[in-house]
Short mmCIF file of C-alpha atoms (C1' of nucleotides) in Angstrom, two decimals:
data_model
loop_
_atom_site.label_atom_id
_atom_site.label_comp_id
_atom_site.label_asym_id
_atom_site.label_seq_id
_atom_site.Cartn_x
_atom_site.Cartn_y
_atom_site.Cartn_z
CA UNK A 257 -51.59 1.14 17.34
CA UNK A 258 -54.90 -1.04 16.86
CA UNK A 259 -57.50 0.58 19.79
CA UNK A 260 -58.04 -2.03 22.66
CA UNK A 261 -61.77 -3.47 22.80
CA UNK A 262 -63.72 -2.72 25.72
CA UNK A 263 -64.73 -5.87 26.03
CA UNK A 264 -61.43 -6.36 27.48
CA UNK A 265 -62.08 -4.90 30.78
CA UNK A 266 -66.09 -5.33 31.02
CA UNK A 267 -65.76 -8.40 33.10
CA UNK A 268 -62.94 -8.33 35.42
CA UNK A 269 -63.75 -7.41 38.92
CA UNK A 270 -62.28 -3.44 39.07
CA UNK A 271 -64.27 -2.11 36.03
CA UNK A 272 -66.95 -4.53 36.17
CA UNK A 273 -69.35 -1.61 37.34
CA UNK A 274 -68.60 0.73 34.95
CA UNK A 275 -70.19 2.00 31.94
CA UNK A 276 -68.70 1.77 28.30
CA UNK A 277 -67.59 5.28 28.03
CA UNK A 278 -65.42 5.11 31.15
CA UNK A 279 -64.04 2.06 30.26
CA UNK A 280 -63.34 3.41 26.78
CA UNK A 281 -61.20 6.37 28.75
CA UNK A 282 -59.49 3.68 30.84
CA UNK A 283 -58.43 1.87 28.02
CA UNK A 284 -56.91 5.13 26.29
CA UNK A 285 -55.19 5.80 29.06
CA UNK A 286 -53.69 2.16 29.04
CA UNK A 287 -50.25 1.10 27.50
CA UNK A 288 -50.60 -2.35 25.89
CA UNK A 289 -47.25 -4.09 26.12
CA UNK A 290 -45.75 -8.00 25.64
CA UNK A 291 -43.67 -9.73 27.51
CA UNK A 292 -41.76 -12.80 26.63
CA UNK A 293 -41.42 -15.09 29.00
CA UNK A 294 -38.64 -14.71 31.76
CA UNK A 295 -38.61 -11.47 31.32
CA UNK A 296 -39.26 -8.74 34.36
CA UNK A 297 -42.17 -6.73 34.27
CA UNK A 298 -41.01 -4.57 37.28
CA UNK A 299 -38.25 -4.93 39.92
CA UNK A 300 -38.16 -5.26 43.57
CA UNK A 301 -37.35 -1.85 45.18
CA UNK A 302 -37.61 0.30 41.81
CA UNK A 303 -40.18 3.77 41.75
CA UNK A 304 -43.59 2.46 41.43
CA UNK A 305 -44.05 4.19 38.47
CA UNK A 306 -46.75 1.98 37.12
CA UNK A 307 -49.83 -0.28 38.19
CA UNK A 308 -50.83 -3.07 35.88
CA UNK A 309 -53.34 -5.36 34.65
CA UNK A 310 -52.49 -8.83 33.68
CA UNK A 311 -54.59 -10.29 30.07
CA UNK A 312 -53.12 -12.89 29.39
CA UNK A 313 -50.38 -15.30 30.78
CA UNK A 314 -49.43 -15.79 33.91
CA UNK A 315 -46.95 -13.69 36.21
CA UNK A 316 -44.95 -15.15 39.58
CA UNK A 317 -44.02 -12.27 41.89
CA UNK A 318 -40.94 -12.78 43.55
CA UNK A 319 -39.24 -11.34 46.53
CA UNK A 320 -35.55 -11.46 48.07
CA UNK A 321 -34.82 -12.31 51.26
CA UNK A 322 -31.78 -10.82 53.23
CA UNK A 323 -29.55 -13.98 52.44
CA UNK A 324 -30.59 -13.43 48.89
CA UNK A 325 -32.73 -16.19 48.02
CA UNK A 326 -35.62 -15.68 46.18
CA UNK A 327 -38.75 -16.66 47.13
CA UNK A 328 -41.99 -17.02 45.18
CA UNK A 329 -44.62 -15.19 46.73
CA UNK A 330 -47.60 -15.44 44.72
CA UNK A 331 -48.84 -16.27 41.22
CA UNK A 332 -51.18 -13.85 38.82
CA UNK A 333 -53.23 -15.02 36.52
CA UNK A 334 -54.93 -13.26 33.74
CA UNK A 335 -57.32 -10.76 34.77
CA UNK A 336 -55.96 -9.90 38.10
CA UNK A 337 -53.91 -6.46 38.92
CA UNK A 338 -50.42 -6.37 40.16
CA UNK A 339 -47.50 -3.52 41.04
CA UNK A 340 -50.45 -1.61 42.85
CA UNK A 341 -47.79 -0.52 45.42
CA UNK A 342 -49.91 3.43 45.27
CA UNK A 343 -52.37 0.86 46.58
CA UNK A 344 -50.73 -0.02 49.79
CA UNK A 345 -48.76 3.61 50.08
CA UNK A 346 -45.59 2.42 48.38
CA UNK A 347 -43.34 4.33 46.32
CA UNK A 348 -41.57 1.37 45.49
CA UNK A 349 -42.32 -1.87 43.96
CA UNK A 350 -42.10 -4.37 47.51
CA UNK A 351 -41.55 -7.54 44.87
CA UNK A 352 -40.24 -8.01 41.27
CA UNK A 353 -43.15 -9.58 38.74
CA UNK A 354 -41.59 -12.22 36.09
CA UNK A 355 -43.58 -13.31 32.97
CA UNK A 356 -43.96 -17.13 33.66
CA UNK A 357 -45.00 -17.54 30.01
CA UNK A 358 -45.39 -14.80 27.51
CA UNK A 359 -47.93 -12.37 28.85
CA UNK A 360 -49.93 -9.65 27.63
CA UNK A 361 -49.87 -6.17 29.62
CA UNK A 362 -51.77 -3.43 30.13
CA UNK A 363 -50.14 -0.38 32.87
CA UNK A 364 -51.34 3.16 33.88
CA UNK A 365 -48.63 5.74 35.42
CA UNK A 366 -49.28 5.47 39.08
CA UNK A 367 -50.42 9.16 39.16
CA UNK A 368 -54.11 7.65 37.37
CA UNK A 369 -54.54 5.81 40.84
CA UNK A 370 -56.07 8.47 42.96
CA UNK A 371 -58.18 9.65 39.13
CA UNK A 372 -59.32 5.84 38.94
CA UNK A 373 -60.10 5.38 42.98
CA UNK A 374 -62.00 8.36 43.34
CA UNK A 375 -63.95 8.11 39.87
CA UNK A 376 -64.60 4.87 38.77
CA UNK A 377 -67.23 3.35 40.92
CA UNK A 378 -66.04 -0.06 42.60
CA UNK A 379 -62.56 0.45 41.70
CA UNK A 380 -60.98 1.31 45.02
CA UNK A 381 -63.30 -1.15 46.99
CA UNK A 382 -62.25 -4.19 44.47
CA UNK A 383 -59.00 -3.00 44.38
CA UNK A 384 -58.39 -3.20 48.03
CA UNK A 385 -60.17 -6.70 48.23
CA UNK A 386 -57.37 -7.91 46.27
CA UNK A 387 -55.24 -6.39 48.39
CA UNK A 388 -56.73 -7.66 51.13
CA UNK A 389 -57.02 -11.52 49.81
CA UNK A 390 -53.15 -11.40 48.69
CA UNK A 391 -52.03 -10.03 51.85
CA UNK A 392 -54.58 -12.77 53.71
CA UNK A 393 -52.55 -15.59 51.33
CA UNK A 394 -48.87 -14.36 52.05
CA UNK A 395 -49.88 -14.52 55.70
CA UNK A 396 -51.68 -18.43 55.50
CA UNK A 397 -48.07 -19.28 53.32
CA UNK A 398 -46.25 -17.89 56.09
CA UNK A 399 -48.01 -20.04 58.63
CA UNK A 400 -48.15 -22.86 56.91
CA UNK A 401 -44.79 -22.55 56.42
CA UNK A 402 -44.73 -22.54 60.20
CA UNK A 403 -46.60 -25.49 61.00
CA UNK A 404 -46.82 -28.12 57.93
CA UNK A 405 -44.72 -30.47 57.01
CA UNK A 406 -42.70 -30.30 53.64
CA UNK A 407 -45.52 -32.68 52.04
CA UNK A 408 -48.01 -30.92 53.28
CA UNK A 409 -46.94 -27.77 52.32
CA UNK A 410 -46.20 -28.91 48.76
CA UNK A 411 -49.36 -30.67 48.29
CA UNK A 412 -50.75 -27.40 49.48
CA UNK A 413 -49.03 -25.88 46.78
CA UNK A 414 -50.03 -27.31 44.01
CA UNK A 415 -53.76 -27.60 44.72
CA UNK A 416 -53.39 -23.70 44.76
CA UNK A 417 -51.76 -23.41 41.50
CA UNK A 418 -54.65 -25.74 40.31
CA UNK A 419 -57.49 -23.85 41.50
CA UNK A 420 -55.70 -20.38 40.79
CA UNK A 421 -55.29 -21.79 37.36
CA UNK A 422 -55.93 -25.40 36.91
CA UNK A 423 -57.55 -26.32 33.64
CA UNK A 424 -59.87 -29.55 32.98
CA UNK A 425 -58.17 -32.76 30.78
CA UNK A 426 -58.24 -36.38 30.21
CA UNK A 427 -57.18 -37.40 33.45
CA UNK A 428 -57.37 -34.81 35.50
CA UNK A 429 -56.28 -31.06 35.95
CA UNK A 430 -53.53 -29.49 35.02
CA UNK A 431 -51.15 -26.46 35.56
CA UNK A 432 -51.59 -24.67 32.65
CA UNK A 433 -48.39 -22.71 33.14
CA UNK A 434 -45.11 -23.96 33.09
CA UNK A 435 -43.58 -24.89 36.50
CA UNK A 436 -40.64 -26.87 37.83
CA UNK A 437 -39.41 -28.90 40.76
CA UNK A 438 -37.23 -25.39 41.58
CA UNK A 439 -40.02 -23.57 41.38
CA UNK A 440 -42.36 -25.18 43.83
CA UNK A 441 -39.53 -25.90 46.15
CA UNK A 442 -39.30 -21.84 45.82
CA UNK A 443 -42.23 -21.75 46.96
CA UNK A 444 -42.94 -24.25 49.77
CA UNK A 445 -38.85 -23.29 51.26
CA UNK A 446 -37.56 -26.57 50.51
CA UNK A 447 -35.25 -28.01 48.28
CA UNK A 448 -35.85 -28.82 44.96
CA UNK A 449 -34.25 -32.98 45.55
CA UNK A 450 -37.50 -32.74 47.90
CA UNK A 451 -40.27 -32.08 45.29
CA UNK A 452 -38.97 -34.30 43.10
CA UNK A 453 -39.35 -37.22 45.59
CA UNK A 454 -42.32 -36.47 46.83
CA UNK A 455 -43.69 -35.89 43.45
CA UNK A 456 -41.92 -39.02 42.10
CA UNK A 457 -43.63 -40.73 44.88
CA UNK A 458 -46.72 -39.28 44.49
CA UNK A 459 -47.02 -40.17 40.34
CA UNK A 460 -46.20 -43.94 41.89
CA UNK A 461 -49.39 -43.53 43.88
CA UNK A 462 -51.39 -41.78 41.35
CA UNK A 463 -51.92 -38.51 42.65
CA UNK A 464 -50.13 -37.17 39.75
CA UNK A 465 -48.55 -37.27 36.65
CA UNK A 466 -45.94 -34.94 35.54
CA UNK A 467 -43.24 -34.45 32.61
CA UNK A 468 -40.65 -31.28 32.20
CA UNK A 469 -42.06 -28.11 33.09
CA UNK A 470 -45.47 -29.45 33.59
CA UNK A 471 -47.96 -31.49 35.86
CA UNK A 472 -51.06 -32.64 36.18
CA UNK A 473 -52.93 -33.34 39.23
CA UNK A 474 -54.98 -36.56 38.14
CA UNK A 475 -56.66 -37.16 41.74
CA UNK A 476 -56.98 -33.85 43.56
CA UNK A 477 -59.50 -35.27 46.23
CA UNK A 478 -56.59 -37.66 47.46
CA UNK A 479 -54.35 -34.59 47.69
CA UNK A 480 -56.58 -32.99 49.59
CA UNK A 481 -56.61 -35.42 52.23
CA UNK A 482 -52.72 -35.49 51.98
CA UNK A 483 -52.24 -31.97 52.42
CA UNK A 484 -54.45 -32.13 55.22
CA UNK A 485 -53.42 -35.01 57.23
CA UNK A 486 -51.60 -33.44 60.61
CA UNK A 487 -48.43 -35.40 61.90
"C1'" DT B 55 -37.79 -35.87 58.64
"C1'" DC B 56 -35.48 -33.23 55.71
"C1'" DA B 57 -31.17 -30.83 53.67
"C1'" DT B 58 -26.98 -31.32 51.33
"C1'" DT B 59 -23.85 -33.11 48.12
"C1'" DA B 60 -22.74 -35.48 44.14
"C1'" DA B 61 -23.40 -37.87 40.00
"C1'" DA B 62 -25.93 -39.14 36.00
"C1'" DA B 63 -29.39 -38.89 32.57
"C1'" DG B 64 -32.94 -36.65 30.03
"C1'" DT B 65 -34.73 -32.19 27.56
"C1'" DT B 66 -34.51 -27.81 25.33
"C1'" DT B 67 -32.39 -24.38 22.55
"C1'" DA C 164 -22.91 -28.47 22.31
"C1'" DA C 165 -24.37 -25.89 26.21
"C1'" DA C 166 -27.76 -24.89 29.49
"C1'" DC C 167 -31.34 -26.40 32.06
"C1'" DT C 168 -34.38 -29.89 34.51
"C1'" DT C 169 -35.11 -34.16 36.80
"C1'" DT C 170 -33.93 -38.36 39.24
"C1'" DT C 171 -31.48 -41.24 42.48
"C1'" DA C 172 -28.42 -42.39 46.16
"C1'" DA C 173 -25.45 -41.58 49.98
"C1'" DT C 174 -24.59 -39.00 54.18
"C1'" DG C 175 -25.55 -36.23 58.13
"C1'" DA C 176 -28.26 -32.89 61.20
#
DNA sequence: TCATTAAAAGTTT
DNA sequence: AAACTTTTAATGA
């Protein structure tokens, strides 16, 4: 198996204090693994068996409700750690991870959390601040779920996914993942016929511009306002 | 306002 | 061709 580079790790936010040498055990310790995409990385309610680190591609963590719907709780993009259930004092994953697109992978067994908390300097503190943040964003969904209206929520939506991982073109700003009407209907609790109207109606207006699988956000600063208009 | 149902058309594999 | 995604319209809560 080709060794991982350590330049891997250096800048993302749990190892970003640590010294070459540690990361270099880290890394050994690490299993490297592809996903296509669709495919699960972990399933709701299985033995936490694992914690991961996302490289590259994108990864939407989804949980069922009681009436079995599924509902998308968060994205991950690169660089970000997921299935960190030791984190929270699960023994169980609480949400199955999907690969939106085809991702790259790297996991520890969960028995390396306490080693990697209680040795690696800054590793439990930025751990838990991503802990914190998702838990803080689940909770703001949930209200917002609460209190918005559909377009509001929506618009709210989508200027997430852009600033979680938007990226710079002609024209705007774009989702650089692949995402459909079902999906962000998933997310916001409405129905896909919904998004499509509203973003039909919004691409008549300018806002946006979207094909299959794909949008761009060509003037954010009027979505703002939009998703922050009260009725 | 928004969900549901249905029907049709476009896209991907 | 089959499966999936999007659009549009009609109807009702």
């Amino acid at each position: 198996m080709r060794k991982l580079d350590e330049s891997l790790l250096g800048h993302i936010p749990p190892f970003r204090k640590l010294g070459r040498p540690e990361i270099r055990a880290i890394l050994d310790l690490a299993e490297p693994k592809r996903y296509a995409a669709g495919t699960a990385i972990f399933e709701e309610g299985l033995a936490a068996e694992r914690f991961y680190l996302l490289l590259d591609g994108h990864i939407r963590v989804i949980r069922t409700t009681e009436g079995g719907d599924q509902v998308i709780a968060l994205h991950i993009v690169a660089g970000q750690l997921f299935g960190i259930a030791a984190a929270i004092g699960r023994d169980t994953y609480p949400a199955t991870a999907m690969a939106v697109d085809d991702c790259l992978v790297l996991s520890w067994p969960t028995s390396q959390w306490s080693n990697f908390t209680a040795n690696y300097d800054g590793f439990a503190t930025e751990s838990y601040k991503v802990v914190g943040e998702r838990m803080g964003e689940m909770n703001n969904r949930l209200v917002e779920m609460a209190t918005q209206q559909v377009e509001q929520r929506v618009a709210r939506a989508v200027l997430r996914l852009i600033s979680q991982s938007g990226r710079k073109v002609a024209g705007g700003i774009e989702i650089d993942f692949p995402i459909t009407r079902q999906n962000l209907s998933d997310m916001t609790g409405t129905t896909l016929h919904t998004v499509s109207r509203l973003m039909s109606g919004w691409e008549k207006v300018g806002l946006v511009k979207s094909t299959r699988r794909h949008i761009v956000v060509t003037d954010a600063h009027r979505l703002v306002v939009l998703s922050e208009k009260s009725g």
